[in-house]
mmCIF file of C-alpha atoms in Angstrom:
data_model
loop_
_atom_site.group_PDB
_atom_site.id
_atom_site.type_symbol
_atom_site.label_atom_id
_atom_site.label_comp_id
_atom_site.label_asym_id
_atom_site.label_seq_id
_atom_site.Cartn_x
_atom_site.Cartn_y
_atom_site.Cartn_z
ATOM 1 C CA MET R 10 99.381 13.163 78.661
ATOM 2 C CA SER R 11 96.906 15.829 77.833
ATOM 3 C CA GLU R 12 93.408 14.669 76.584
ATOM 4 C CA GLY R 13 92.771 18.507 75.725
ATOM 5 C CA LEU R 14 90.749 17.821 72.352
ATOM 6 C CA GLU R 15 87.294 15.813 73.456
ATOM 7 C CA ARG R 16 85.398 15.020 70.348
ATOM 8 C CA VAL R 17 81.814 16.323 70.465
ATOM 9 C CA CYS R 18 78.858 16.882 68.578
ATOM 10 C CA VAL R 19 78.587 20.461 67.062
ATOM 11 C CA GLY R 20 74.781 20.575 67.333
ATOM 12 C CA CYS R 21 74.581 19.086 70.700
ATOM 13 C CA GLY R 22 77.662 18.709 72.190
ATOM 14 C CA ASP R 23 77.469 15.340 73.192
ATOM 15 C CA SER R 24 80.742 13.380 73.563
ATOM 16 C CA GLU R 25 82.132 10.295 71.394
ATOM 17 C CA GLU R 26 81.694 8.225 74.695
ATOM 18 C CA GLU R 27 77.785 8.904 74.628
ATOM 19 C CA VAL R 28 77.121 8.893 70.901
ATOM 20 C CA ARG R 29 78.421 8.006 67.596
ATOM 21 C CA LEU R 30 80.154 10.778 65.852
ATOM 22 C CA GLU R 31 80.402 11.301 62.041
ATOM 23 C CA ALA R 32 82.795 13.682 60.306
ATOM 24 C CA CYS R 33 80.983 16.265 57.987
ATOM 25 C CA GLY R 34 82.190 15.596 54.193
ATOM 26 C CA ILE R 35 82.521 19.707 54.017
ATOM 27 C CA CYS R 36 84.107 21.150 56.949
ATOM 28 C CA SER R 37 84.925 17.864 58.926
ATOM 29 C CA HIS R 38 83.034 19.103 62.118
ATOM 30 C CA LEU R 39 81.566 15.984 64.066
ATOM 31 C CA PHE R 40 77.956 15.276 64.307
ATOM 32 C CA CYS R 41 75.501 12.549 65.795
ATOM 33 C CA ALA R 42 72.638 10.997 63.899
ATOM 34 C CA GLY R 43 70.060 13.473 65.979
ATOM 35 C CA CYS R 44 71.788 16.755 64.751
ATOM 36 C CA ALA R 45 72.281 15.426 61.193
ATOM 37 C CA HIS R 46 71.244 17.401 57.834
ATOM 38 C CA LYS R 47 69.978 14.963 56.002
ATOM 39 C CA ALA R 48 69.851 15.490 51.921
ATOM 40 C CA GLY R 49 69.378 13.422 48.757
ATOM 41 C CA TYR R 50 70.544 9.781 48.662
ATOM 42 C CA GLY R 51 71.242 9.693 52.722
ATOM 43 C CA ARG R 52 73.887 12.072 52.215
ATOM 44 C CA ARG R 53 74.407 13.840 55.987
ATOM 45 C CA PHE R 54 76.150 16.801 56.705
ATOM 46 C CA CYS R 55 76.454 18.765 60.082
ATOM 47 C CA SER R 56 74.690 22.035 59.146
ATOM 48 C CA SER R 57 72.239 23.385 56.342
ATOM 49 C CA GLU R 58 75.399 25.578 55.110
ATOM 50 C CA CYS R 59 77.283 22.649 54.444
ATOM 51 C CA THR R 60 74.312 21.034 52.899
ATOM 52 C CA ARG R 61 73.832 23.996 50.532
ATOM 53 C CA ALA R 62 77.711 24.303 50.146
ATOM 54 C CA TYR R 63 77.829 20.317 48.693
ATOM 55 C CA TYR R 64 75.081 20.640 46.125
ATOM 56 C CA PHE R 65 75.320 24.507 44.903
ATOM 57 C CA ALA R 66 79.272 25.031 45.128
ATOM 58 C CA GLY R 67 79.872 23.651 41.689
ATOM 59 C CA GLU R 68 79.883 25.712 38.567
ATOM 60 C CA PRO R 69 78.603 29.274 37.992
ATOM 61 C CA ASP R 70 75.080 29.609 36.818
ATOM 62 C CA ASP R 71 74.543 30.225 32.934
ATOM 63 C CA ASP R 72 73.003 33.813 33.834
ATOM 64 C CA ASP R 73 76.408 34.561 35.836
ATOM 65 C CA SER R 74 78.630 34.336 32.723
ATOM 66 C CA GLY R 75 79.443 38.163 32.654
ATOM 67 C CA GLU R 76 78.352 37.808 28.585
ATOM 68 C CA PRO R 77 75.449 40.151 27.630
ATOM 69 C CA GLU R 78 72.390 38.053 26.339
ATOM 70 C CA GLU R 79 71.427 38.400 22.581
#
């Protein structure tokens, strides 16, 4: 049986045997508590990009509606 896919932190490379790993809610990459990017209300992500995606990937701004202002 092959153990080809070792579960490691995307930040520091520590393995699941060394630290507790958590999956990112945006991209599913694994990260440890030391490498977590923390955001409001205790949410944690693997990177600042995923943090921004969680909070800012919603509806377009009102300014971007494409309609001219009156």
